[in-house]
Amino acid sequence: MKVVIVGGVAGGASCAARLRRLDERAEILMVERGPYVSYANCGLPYHVGGAIEDESSLLVATEQMFRETFAIDCRTNCEVVGISAESKTVEIKNRLSGEITTEKYDKLLLSPGSAPIRPPLPGIDLPGIFSVRTVPDAKNIREWLDRDVDRSVPYPFTGPDTVSKPKKAVVIGGGFIGLEMVENLVHRGLEVTLIEKLNQVMPPLDTEMARLVERYLSKHGVRIALGDGVAGFRESKTGSLEVLTDSGKVHPADIVILAIGVRPETELAKMAGIEIGKLGGIRVDEHMRTSNPDILAVGDAVEVKNFVTGQWALIPLAGPANRQGRIAADVIAGRDSRFRGTQGTSICKLFDAAIAQTGVSEKQLIALGDTDYEKIYLYPNSHAGYYPGTKILPMKVLFRKSDGRVLGAQVLGEDGVPKRIDSFAMAIQMGCTIYDLEESELCYAPPFSSGKDPVNFAGMIAANILRGDMPVCHWDDTEDGFLLDVRNPPEVSVETVPGATNIPLPQLRSRLGELPRDREIMPFCRSAQRSYYATRILLQNGFKVRNISGSMLTRSHRAGD
């Protein structure tokens, strides 16, 4: 059996190595149009910033390794320029010599990845405007930044004197690559402006959680321009760049990073006559087979099912791509492996913090017309409060009202974010409920967690709602309620809520007569813990009551504010 693999990064490389481990007799040809195979393109922003100084560290494996260790015919700088599904052949062009050869295959795997979106805007080809996709891209950016750099200054570069030019950077696009490039350019000592056409950064996040990310970026000196698209580029009188936006603003820049997004590379799939999905990706089944059973596809270019909703999705992440490559190898080797789907588990470093998510967002559920869900906001400590260095972890958790199944989670913080999002991710993968989160036995020692981990807290709070122990509401549905502020007077003097009545929690039992029994009472405090206590008091005294989830901490960043 001869297998041709198109694309030597992530999914393609994983498939090649796995297939060799399963079948010593298979003839495997892996073709990569770039100069490297199996490189860590997720690390490119950190190579630009200097955290990963040595370019070779990005190379997970080499062409020589695939040849010598796995006996795989690995060809870099070679591009597939033609596919005939009928004759089961591919045409391969050597990009250095120009020579074109034809290879037959029994099975063909497409792992072409995705290409950075580079719209045909005026001036987009001016020097100093870069995309970030390959190792050469990162190398070019570093060379541009390293002009007149004091090389004696160690990473991270700080202070205005370490880089004499360029000094100003504009990053276009507030997704993963955009935010990672923002951080690393700040580390290089540049003044950074982030332009995002949408009204929030990190589009997969719900808006109110994205507001926390934006606030954190601003805290680190990043200028953020939301809701404004880029109209074009031009050279300034001094020879630097100017970024023109739809609103008419002009942002000066010495370097521009395009991080607008990516588009599945489907030219080869179309050439082979296989089905393209409505989202623009290659349509595959759970075995990673395309509409042609002898052609499989994996990675950024394919449409797969969302694990939670069952809807088709494009999820360009390294984890799913590597799993898909492994599954494709199994299938080629005759095994019955299946891809369960993806839930979009991801994390992004933000200076000293991280933002992570898994499962579905509320905006996705709303778009699907799904109303069988509830949400909670909580702000637990990352570890025991008495141990130094604890940080607040803002969390949003979504779950089914009907059966409590965990649907999604979003977590931001400076400590312990990966531990929590991974717990939620596994819970979703296993079909767990919020009652399972209550009972999850998670590791505890004061430097790492609390006796009740934040994941446990999420389960307990959500379970209280479904059991009727804590009816809940949110700030956007409090218009007709009686707002009861149970904070202490010094807290109220710092930030008040118009129309709210303040009765500190310790006084509540003795002042129940001041509360209406013909209106729904909506208590709040700082983080909703004391207002939960108030809710229990009021419920047991015959009042109609719903606790405001997240209380004042949520009010400051809810959607629309």
Coordinates of C-alpha atoms in Angstrom, one line a residue:
M1 CA 0.0 0.0 0.0
K2 CA 1.3 3.4 -0.9
V3 CA 0.1 6.4 1.1
V4 CA 0.7 10.0 0.0
I5 CA 0.4 12.7 2.7
V6 CA 0.1 16.3 1.7
G7 CA 1.3 18.6 4.4
G8 CA 4.0 17.9 7.0
V9 CA 2.8 19.9 9.9
A10 CA 0.6 18.8 12.9
G11 CA -2.0 16.4 11.4
G12 CA 0.1 15.3 8.4
A13 CA 3.2 14.6 10.5
S14 CA 1.1 12.8 13.2
C15 CA -0.5 10.6 10.6
A16 CA 2.8 9.7 8.9
A17 CA 4.5 8.7 12.2
R18 CA 1.5 6.8 13.5
L19 CA 1.0 5.0 10.2
R20 CA 4.6 3.8 10.2
R21 CA 4.2 2.5 13.8
L22 CA 1.1 0.5 12.6
D23 CA 2.4 -0.7 9.3
E24 CA 6.1 -1.4 8.6
R25 CA 5.4 -2.4 5.0
A26 CA 3.4 0.6 3.8
E27 CA 5.2 3.0 1.4
I28 CA 4.7 6.5 2.9
L29 CA 5.4 9.7 1.0
M30 CA 5.0 13.0 2.9
V31 CA 5.1 16.2 0.9
E32 CA 5.6 19.6 2.5
R33 CA 5.8 22.8 0.4
G34 CA 7.7 24.7 3.1
P35 CA 11.3 24.2 4.2
Y36 CA 10.4 22.5 7.4
V37 CA 8.2 19.6 8.6
S38 CA 6.5 19.2 12.0
Y39 CA 7.3 22.7 13.3
A40 CA 5.5 24.3 16.2
N41 CA 3.8 27.2 14.5
C42 CA 1.9 27.9 17.7
G43 CA 5.3 29.0 19.1
L44 CA 5.9 31.6 16.4
P45 CA 4.7 34.7 18.4
Y46 CA 7.0 33.7 21.3
H47 CA 10.0 33.3 18.9
V48 CA 9.2 36.9 17.7
G49 CA 9.1 38.1 21.3
G50 CA 12.3 36.3 22.3
A51 CA 11.0 33.8 24.8
I52 CA 12.0 31.1 22.3
E53 CA 15.3 32.5 21.1
D54 CA 16.6 29.5 19.1
E55 CA 14.7 29.0 15.9
S56 CA 15.6 25.3 15.9
S57 CA 13.6 24.8 19.1
L58 CA 10.5 25.2 17.0
L59 CA 11.3 22.2 14.9
V60 CA 9.6 19.2 16.6
A61 CA 11.0 16.8 14.0
T62 CA 13.1 17.1 10.8
E63 CA 13.1 15.7 7.3
Q64 CA 16.1 13.6 8.2
M65 CA 14.4 12.2 11.3
F66 CA 11.4 11.1 9.2
R67 CA 13.6 9.4 6.7
E68 CA 16.0 7.7 9.1
T69 CA 13.7 6.9 12.1
F70 CA 10.5 6.2 10.3
A71 CA 11.6 5.2 6.8
I72 CA 9.3 7.8 5.4
D73 CA 10.0 9.5 2.0
C74 CA 9.8 13.1 3.3
R75 CA 10.2 15.8 0.7
T76 CA 10.3 19.5 1.8
N77 CA 10.1 22.4 -0.6
C78 CA 7.8 20.3 -2.7
E79 CA 4.2 21.2 -3.5
V80 CA 1.3 19.1 -4.8
V81 CA 0.1 20.9 -7.9
G82 CA -2.3 18.3 -9.3
I83 CA -4.6 15.5 -8.2
S84 CA -6.4 13.0 -10.3
A85 CA -8.9 11.1 -8.2
E86 CA -9.7 8.8 -11.1
S87 CA -6.2 7.7 -11.8
K88 CA -5.2 8.1 -8.1
T89 CA -2.1 10.2 -8.9
V90 CA -0.6 13.4 -7.6
E91 CA 1.7 15.8 -9.4
I92 CA 4.5 17.2 -7.2
K93 CA 6.5 20.2 -8.1
N94 CA 9.9 20.8 -6.5
R95 CA 9.8 24.5 -5.6
L96 CA 13.6 24.8 -5.8
S97 CA 14.3 23.1 -9.1
G98 CA 10.9 23.4 -10.8
E99 CA 10.8 19.7 -11.7
I100 CA 7.4 18.1 -11.7
T101 CA 7.0 14.4 -11.0
T102 CA 3.9 12.1 -10.8
E103 CA 3.2 9.7 -7.9
K104 CA 0.5 7.1 -7.6
Y105 CA -1.3 6.4 -4.3
D106 CA -3.6 3.9 -2.8
K107 CA -4.7 6.3 0.0
L108 CA -4.2 10.1 0.0
L109 CA -4.3 12.3 3.1
L110 CA -4.8 16.0 2.7
S111 CA -3.5 18.1 5.6
P112 CA -3.0 21.5 3.8
G113 CA -3.9 23.6 6.8
S114 CA -5.2 27.1 6.5
A115 CA -3.8 30.3 5.1
P116 CA -3.8 33.7 6.8
I117 CA -6.5 36.0 5.4
R118 CA -4.8 38.8 3.5
P119 CA -7.5 41.0 2.0
P120 CA -6.7 43.0 -1.2
L121 CA -6.5 46.4 0.7
P122 CA -4.7 49.4 -0.7
G123 CA -1.0 49.3 0.3
I124 CA -1.1 45.8 1.9
D125 CA 2.1 44.8 0.1
L126 CA 4.1 47.7 1.6
P127 CA 7.3 46.7 3.4
G128 CA 6.8 46.1 7.1
I129 CA 3.4 44.4 6.9
F130 CA 3.6 40.8 7.9
S131 CA 1.4 37.7 8.4
V132 CA 2.4 35.0 11.0
R133 CA 2.1 31.4 9.7
T134 CA 5.5 29.9 9.2
V135 CA 9.0 29.9 10.6
P136 CA 10.2 32.1 7.8
D137 CA 7.4 34.5 8.6
A138 CA 8.7 34.8 12.2
K139 CA 12.3 35.1 11.0
N140 CA 11.3 38.0 8.7
I141 CA 9.5 39.8 11.5
R142 CA 12.4 39.4 13.9
E143 CA 14.8 40.7 11.3
W144 CA 12.6 43.7 10.8
L145 CA 12.3 44.3 14.6
D146 CA 16.0 43.7 15.2
R147 CA 17.3 46.7 13.2
D148 CA 19.3 48.8 15.6
V149 CA 18.4 46.7 18.6
D150 CA 20.7 46.6 21.6
R151 CA 21.3 42.9 21.6
S152 CA 22.8 43.0 25.2
V153 CA 19.4 43.5 26.7
P154 CA 17.9 40.1 27.7
Y155 CA 14.3 38.9 27.1
P156 CA 11.8 40.4 27.7
F157 CA 12.9 43.7 26.2
T158 CA 11.6 46.6 28.3
G159 CA 12.0 50.4 28.2
P160 CA 12.0 52.8 25.3
D161 CA 15.8 52.7 24.7
T162 CA 16.1 49.0 23.9
V163 CA 14.6 49.4 20.4
S164 CA 15.4 52.5 18.5
K165 CA 13.3 51.4 15.5
P166 CA 10.6 50.3 15.0
K167 CA 8.8 51.8 18.0
K168 CA 5.2 51.6 17.1
A169 CA 3.3 48.4 16.1
V170 CA -0.3 47.9 14.9
V171 CA -1.8 44.4 15.2
I172 CA -4.9 43.8 13.1
G173 CA -7.2 41.1 14.6
G174 CA -7.9 40.3 18.2
G175 CA -7.9 36.5 18.0
F176 CA -5.3 34.1 19.4
I177 CA -2.4 35.0 17.1
G178 CA -3.3 38.7 17.4
L179 CA -3.2 38.7 21.2
E180 CA -0.1 36.6 21.4
M181 CA 1.6 39.0 19.0
V182 CA 0.4 42.0 21.0
E183 CA 2.0 40.6 24.2
N184 CA 5.3 39.7 22.5
L185 CA 5.6 43.1 20.7
V186 CA 5.0 44.8 24.1
H187 CA 7.8 42.6 25.5
R188 CA 10.0 43.9 22.6
G189 CA 9.5 47.4 23.9
L190 CA 7.0 48.6 21.2
E191 CA 3.9 50.7 21.7
V192 CA 1.1 48.5 20.4
T193 CA -2.3 49.3 19.0
L194 CA -4.7 46.5 18.5
I195 CA -7.4 47.0 15.8
E196 CA -10.4 44.6 15.8
K197 CA -13.4 45.0 13.4
L198 CA -15.8 43.3 15.8
N199 CA -17.0 44.9 19.1
Q200 CA -14.8 42.6 21.2
V201 CA -11.5 40.7 21.2
M202 CA -11.3 36.9 21.2
P203 CA -14.5 36.3 19.1
P204 CA -15.2 32.8 20.5
L205 CA -15.6 34.3 24.0
D206 CA -18.9 35.8 25.2
T207 CA -18.7 39.5 25.1
E208 CA -18.8 40.1 28.9
M209 CA -15.8 37.8 29.4
A210 CA -14.0 39.5 26.5
R211 CA -14.4 42.8 28.3
L212 CA -12.2 41.5 31.1
V213 CA -9.5 40.6 28.5
E214 CA -9.7 44.0 27.0
R215 CA -9.4 45.6 30.4
Y216 CA -6.3 43.5 31.1
L217 CA -4.7 44.4 27.8
S218 CA -5.3 48.1 28.5
K219 CA -3.7 47.7 32.0
H220 CA -0.5 46.6 30.2
G221 CA -0.5 49.7 27.9
V222 CA -2.1 48.2 24.8
R223 CA -4.3 50.7 22.9
I224 CA -7.4 48.9 21.7
A225 CA -9.6 50.1 18.8
L226 CA -12.8 48.0 18.6
G227 CA -15.6 48.0 16.0
D228 CA -13.4 49.6 13.3
G229 CA -12.1 47.8 10.2
V230 CA -9.0 48.5 8.3
A231 CA -9.4 50.3 5.0
G232 CA -5.8 50.4 3.8
F233 CA -2.2 51.3 4.4
R234 CA 0.1 54.0 3.2
E235 CA 3.6 55.3 3.7
S236 CA 4.0 58.4 5.9
K237 CA 6.2 61.4 5.1
T238 CA 8.9 59.9 7.4
G239 CA 8.8 56.6 5.6
S240 CA 7.0 54.6 8.3
L241 CA 3.5 53.1 7.9
E242 CA 0.0 54.5 8.5
V243 CA -3.0 52.2 9.0
L244 CA -6.2 53.7 7.7
T245 CA -9.5 52.5 9.2
D246 CA -13.2 52.6 8.1
S247 CA -14.0 55.3 10.7
G248 CA -11.3 57.6 9.1
K249 CA -8.7 57.2 11.9
V250 CA -5.0 56.9 11.1
H251 CA -2.8 54.8 13.3
P252 CA 1.0 55.3 12.8
A253 CA 3.1 52.1 12.7
D254 CA 6.7 51.0 12.1
I255 CA 5.4 47.4 11.8
V256 CA 2.0 45.9 11.1
I257 CA 1.0 42.4 11.9
L258 CA -2.0 40.9 10.0
A259 CA -3.9 38.5 12.3
I260 CA -7.3 38.8 10.7
G261 CA -7.9 35.1 10.8
V262 CA -7.4 32.0 8.6
R263 CA -9.1 30.4 5.7
P264 CA -9.1 26.6 5.0
E265 CA -6.9 25.7 2.0
T266 CA -9.2 23.7 -0.1
E267 CA -7.8 24.1 -3.6
L268 CA -6.4 20.5 -3.7
A269 CA -9.7 19.2 -2.4
K270 CA -11.6 20.9 -5.1
M271 CA -9.1 19.6 -7.7
A272 CA -9.8 16.1 -6.4
G273 CA -13.6 16.7 -6.7
I274 CA -14.4 16.0 -3.1
E275 CA -17.1 17.7 -1.1
I276 CA -16.7 21.1 0.5
G277 CA -18.9 22.0 3.4
K278 CA -21.1 25.1 3.8
L279 CA -18.4 26.7 6.1
G280 CA -15.8 26.4 3.4
G281 CA -13.9 23.5 4.8
I282 CA -13.3 19.9 3.5
R283 CA -16.3 17.8 4.7
V284 CA -15.2 14.6 6.4
D285 CA -16.9 11.9 8.4
E286 CA -16.0 10.6 11.9
H287 CA -13.3 8.4 10.3
M288 CA -11.7 11.5 8.6
R289 CA -12.7 10.2 5.2
T290 CA -13.8 12.7 2.6
S291 CA -16.6 12.1 0.0
N292 CA -14.0 10.0 -1.8
P293 CA -13.2 7.0 0.5
D294 CA -9.6 6.8 -0.7
I295 CA -8.9 10.4 0.3
L296 CA -8.8 11.5 3.9
A297 CA -8.3 14.9 5.3
V298 CA -7.3 16.4 8.7
G299 CA -6.4 19.6 10.4
D300 CA -7.4 23.3 9.9
A301 CA -8.9 22.6 6.5
V302 CA -11.6 20.2 7.5
E303 CA -15.1 20.7 8.9
V304 CA -15.9 18.5 11.9
K305 CA -18.8 18.2 14.3
N306 CA -19.0 20.3 17.4
F307 CA -19.0 17.8 20.2
V308 CA -21.6 19.7 22.3
T309 CA -24.0 20.9 19.6
G310 CA -23.5 18.4 16.8
Q311 CA -23.2 21.3 14.3
W312 CA -20.5 21.5 11.7
A313 CA -17.6 23.7 12.7
L314 CA -14.2 24.9 11.7
I315 CA -11.8 24.7 14.6
P316 CA -8.2 25.5 13.6
L317 CA -6.4 24.1 16.7
A318 CA -3.3 21.9 17.1
G319 CA -4.8 19.4 19.5
P320 CA -7.7 18.3 17.3
A321 CA -5.4 18.3 14.2
N322 CA -2.9 15.9 15.9
R323 CA -5.7 13.6 17.1
Q324 CA -7.3 13.6 13.6
G325 CA -3.9 12.7 12.1
R326 CA -3.6 9.8 14.5
I327 CA -7.2 8.6 13.7
A328 CA -6.6 8.9 9.9
A329 CA -3.5 6.7 10.3
D330 CA -5.6 4.1 12.2
V331 CA -8.3 4.1 9.5
I332 CA -5.7 3.8 6.7
A333 CA -4.3 0.8 8.6
G334 CA -7.7 -0.8 8.8
R335 CA -8.7 0.1 12.4
D336 CA -12.1 1.4 13.4
S337 CA -11.0 4.7 14.9
R338 CA -13.4 7.6 15.2
F339 CA -13.1 11.3 15.9
R340 CA -15.6 12.3 18.5
G341 CA -15.7 15.9 17.4
T342 CA -14.2 19.1 18.9
Q343 CA -15.2 21.3 21.7
G344 CA -12.8 24.1 21.0
T345 CA -10.7 23.8 24.2
S346 CA -8.1 26.6 24.0
I347 CA -6.0 28.9 26.0
C348 CA -4.2 32.2 25.3
K349 CA -1.4 33.7 27.4
L350 CA -1.9 37.4 28.3
F351 CA 1.2 38.7 29.9
D352 CA 0.9 37.3 33.5
A353 CA -2.6 35.9 32.9
A354 CA -4.4 33.5 30.6
I355 CA -7.8 33.3 29.1
A356 CA -9.2 29.8 28.4
Q357 CA -12.4 28.3 27.1
T358 CA -14.0 25.0 26.3
G359 CA -17.4 23.8 25.0
V360 CA -20.0 26.2 23.7
S361 CA -20.5 29.9 24.5
E362 CA -23.7 31.5 25.3
K363 CA -23.7 33.4 22.0
Q364 CA -23.5 30.0 20.1
L365 CA -26.5 28.7 22.1
I366 CA -28.5 31.9 21.3
A367 CA -27.6 31.6 17.6
L368 CA -28.9 28.1 17.6
G369 CA -32.1 29.1 19.3
D370 CA -31.2 26.9 22.3
T371 CA -33.0 28.1 25.5
D372 CA -32.4 25.0 27.6
Y373 CA -29.4 26.4 29.5
E374 CA -28.5 28.5 32.5
K375 CA -25.3 30.3 33.2
I376 CA -23.4 31.3 36.4
Y377 CA -20.6 33.7 37.1
L378 CA -18.3 33.1 40.0
Y379 CA -15.0 34.6 41.3
P380 CA -13.2 32.0 43.5
N381 CA -9.6 32.2 44.7
S382 CA -7.1 30.3 42.6
H383 CA -5.8 28.6 45.7
A384 CA -6.2 28.8 49.5
G385 CA -6.7 32.5 50.5
Y386 CA -4.2 32.2 53.4
Y387 CA -1.4 31.0 51.2
P388 CA 0.5 33.9 49.5
G389 CA -0.2 34.8 45.9
T390 CA -3.8 33.7 45.5
K391 CA -5.6 35.4 42.5
I392 CA -9.3 35.8 41.7
L393 CA -10.5 33.5 38.8
P394 CA -13.4 35.1 36.9
M395 CA -15.4 32.1 35.6
K396 CA -18.5 31.7 33.4
V397 CA -20.1 28.2 33.3
L398 CA -23.0 27.1 31.1
F399 CA -25.1 24.0 31.8
R400 CA -28.4 22.4 30.8
K401 CA -31.4 23.4 32.9
S402 CA -33.1 20.1 32.0
D403 CA -30.5 17.7 33.2
G404 CA -27.5 19.7 34.4
R405 CA -25.1 18.6 31.7
V406 CA -22.0 20.8 31.5
L407 CA -22.0 22.8 28.2
G408 CA -19.1 25.2 28.4
A409 CA -16.8 27.3 30.5
Q410 CA -14.7 30.4 30.2
V411 CA -11.9 31.2 32.7
L412 CA -9.6 34.2 33.1
G413 CA -6.9 34.7 35.7
E414 CA -3.2 34.9 36.7
D415 CA -3.0 31.6 38.5
G416 CA -4.5 28.1 37.9
V417 CA -6.4 28.7 34.7
P418 CA -5.2 25.6 32.7
K419 CA -6.0 23.3 35.7
R420 CA -9.6 24.5 35.8
I421 CA -10.3 24.6 32.0
D422 CA -8.9 21.1 31.6
S423 CA -11.2 19.9 34.3
F424 CA -14.2 21.4 32.6
A425 CA -13.0 20.1 29.2
M426 CA -12.8 16.5 30.4
A427 CA -16.2 16.9 32.2
I428 CA -17.8 18.0 28.9
Q429 CA -16.0 15.2 27.0
M430 CA -17.4 12.6 29.4
G431 CA -20.9 14.0 29.4
C432 CA -20.7 15.1 33.0
T433 CA -23.3 17.2 34.9
I434 CA -22.9 19.9 37.4
Y435 CA -23.7 17.3 40.0
D436 CA -20.5 15.5 38.9
L437 CA -18.6 18.7 39.3
E438 CA -19.8 18.9 42.9
E439 CA -18.4 15.5 43.6
S440 CA -15.2 15.7 41.6
E441 CA -12.2 14.8 43.8
L442 CA -9.5 17.2 42.7
C443 CA -6.0 17.6 44.1
Y444 CA -5.6 20.1 47.0
A445 CA -2.7 21.7 48.8
P446 CA -2.7 25.4 49.8
P447 CA -0.4 26.5 47.0
F448 CA -2.5 24.9 44.3
S449 CA -6.2 24.9 45.3
S450 CA -8.7 25.0 48.2
G451 CA -10.5 22.3 49.9
K452 CA -13.3 23.2 47.6
D453 CA -11.7 23.7 44.2
P454 CA -13.2 26.4 41.9
V455 CA -14.5 23.6 39.7
N456 CA -16.3 22.1 42.7
F457 CA -17.7 25.6 43.6
A458 CA -19.1 25.9 40.0
G459 CA -20.8 22.6 40.4
M460 CA -22.2 23.5 43.9
I461 CA -23.5 26.9 42.7
A462 CA -25.1 25.4 39.6
A463 CA -26.6 22.5 41.6
N464 CA -28.1 25.0 44.1
I465 CA -29.9 26.6 41.2
L466 CA -31.3 23.4 39.7
R467 CA -32.4 22.1 43.2
G468 CA -34.2 25.3 43.9
D469 CA -32.0 26.3 46.7
M470 CA -30.8 29.5 45.0
P471 CA -33.0 30.8 42.2
V472 CA -30.8 33.0 40.0
C473 CA -31.1 36.0 37.7
H474 CA -28.8 38.3 35.8
W475 CA -28.3 42.0 35.6
D476 CA -30.1 42.2 32.2
D477 CA -33.4 40.9 33.8
T478 CA -33.6 43.0 37.0
E479 CA -35.8 45.8 35.7
D480 CA -38.9 44.8 37.6
G481 CA -37.2 43.4 40.7
F482 CA -36.5 44.9 44.1
L483 CA -32.8 45.4 44.2
L484 CA -31.4 44.5 47.7
D485 CA -27.7 45.4 48.3
V486 CA -26.4 43.4 51.2
R487 CA -22.9 44.8 51.2
N488 CA -21.5 46.9 54.1
P489 CA -21.8 50.7 54.0
P490 CA -18.1 51.3 53.1
E491 CA -18.5 49.1 50.0
V492 CA -21.6 50.9 49.0
S493 CA -19.9 54.3 49.3
V494 CA -17.3 53.1 46.7
E495 CA -19.8 52.0 44.1
T496 CA -23.6 52.2 44.3
V497 CA -26.4 50.8 42.2
P498 CA -29.2 53.3 41.4
G499 CA -32.5 52.3 43.0
A500 CA -31.1 49.6 45.3
T501 CA -31.9 49.4 49.0
N502 CA -29.0 48.7 51.2
I503 CA -29.5 46.3 54.2
P504 CA -26.1 44.8 55.2
L505 CA -26.3 41.0 55.6
P506 CA -25.8 41.0 59.4
Q507 CA -28.9 43.2 59.8
L508 CA -31.1 41.4 57.3
R509 CA -33.0 39.0 59.7
S510 CA -33.9 42.0 62.0
R511 CA -35.1 44.1 59.1
L512 CA -37.3 41.7 57.1
G513 CA -40.3 44.0 57.7
E514 CA -38.7 46.6 55.4
L515 CA -38.9 44.3 52.4
P516 CA -41.9 44.0 50.0
R517 CA -43.7 40.7 49.8
D518 CA -45.5 41.6 46.5
R519 CA -42.3 42.0 44.5
E520 CA -39.4 39.7 43.6
I521 CA -36.4 40.6 45.6
M522 CA -33.0 40.4 43.8
P523 CA -30.1 40.5 46.3
F524 CA -26.5 41.2 45.4
C525 CA -23.2 41.8 47.1
R526 CA -19.6 41.9 45.7
S527 CA -19.3 38.3 44.3
A528 CA -22.8 36.8 45.0
Q529 CA -21.7 34.8 48.1
R530 CA -23.3 37.0 50.7
S531 CA -26.3 37.5 48.6
Y532 CA -26.6 33.7 48.4
Y533 CA -26.8 33.7 52.2
A534 CA -29.4 36.4 51.9
T535 CA -31.4 34.4 49.4
R536 CA -31.5 31.5 51.7
I537 CA -32.8 33.7 54.6
L538 CA -35.4 35.3 52.4
L539 CA -36.7 32.1 50.8
Q540 CA -37.2 30.5 54.2
N541 CA -39.1 33.5 55.3
G542 CA -41.6 33.3 52.4
F543 CA -40.2 36.0 50.1
K544 CA -39.9 35.7 46.3
V545 CA -36.2 36.0 45.6
R546 CA -33.6 35.4 42.9
N547 CA -29.9 35.9 43.5
I548 CA -28.0 38.1 41.0
S549 CA -25.2 35.8 39.6
G550 CA -21.8 37.3 40.1
S551 CA -23.3 40.4 41.7
M552 CA -21.2 43.6 41.5
L553 CA -18.2 41.9 39.9
T554 CA -20.3 40.8 36.9
R555 CA -22.1 44.1 36.7
S556 CA -18.9 45.9 35.7
H557 CA -18.2 43.8 32.6
R558 CA -21.6 42.4 31.5
A559 CA -22.4 42.5 27.8
G560 CA -23.3 45.9 26.5
D561 CA -21.3 47.9 29.1

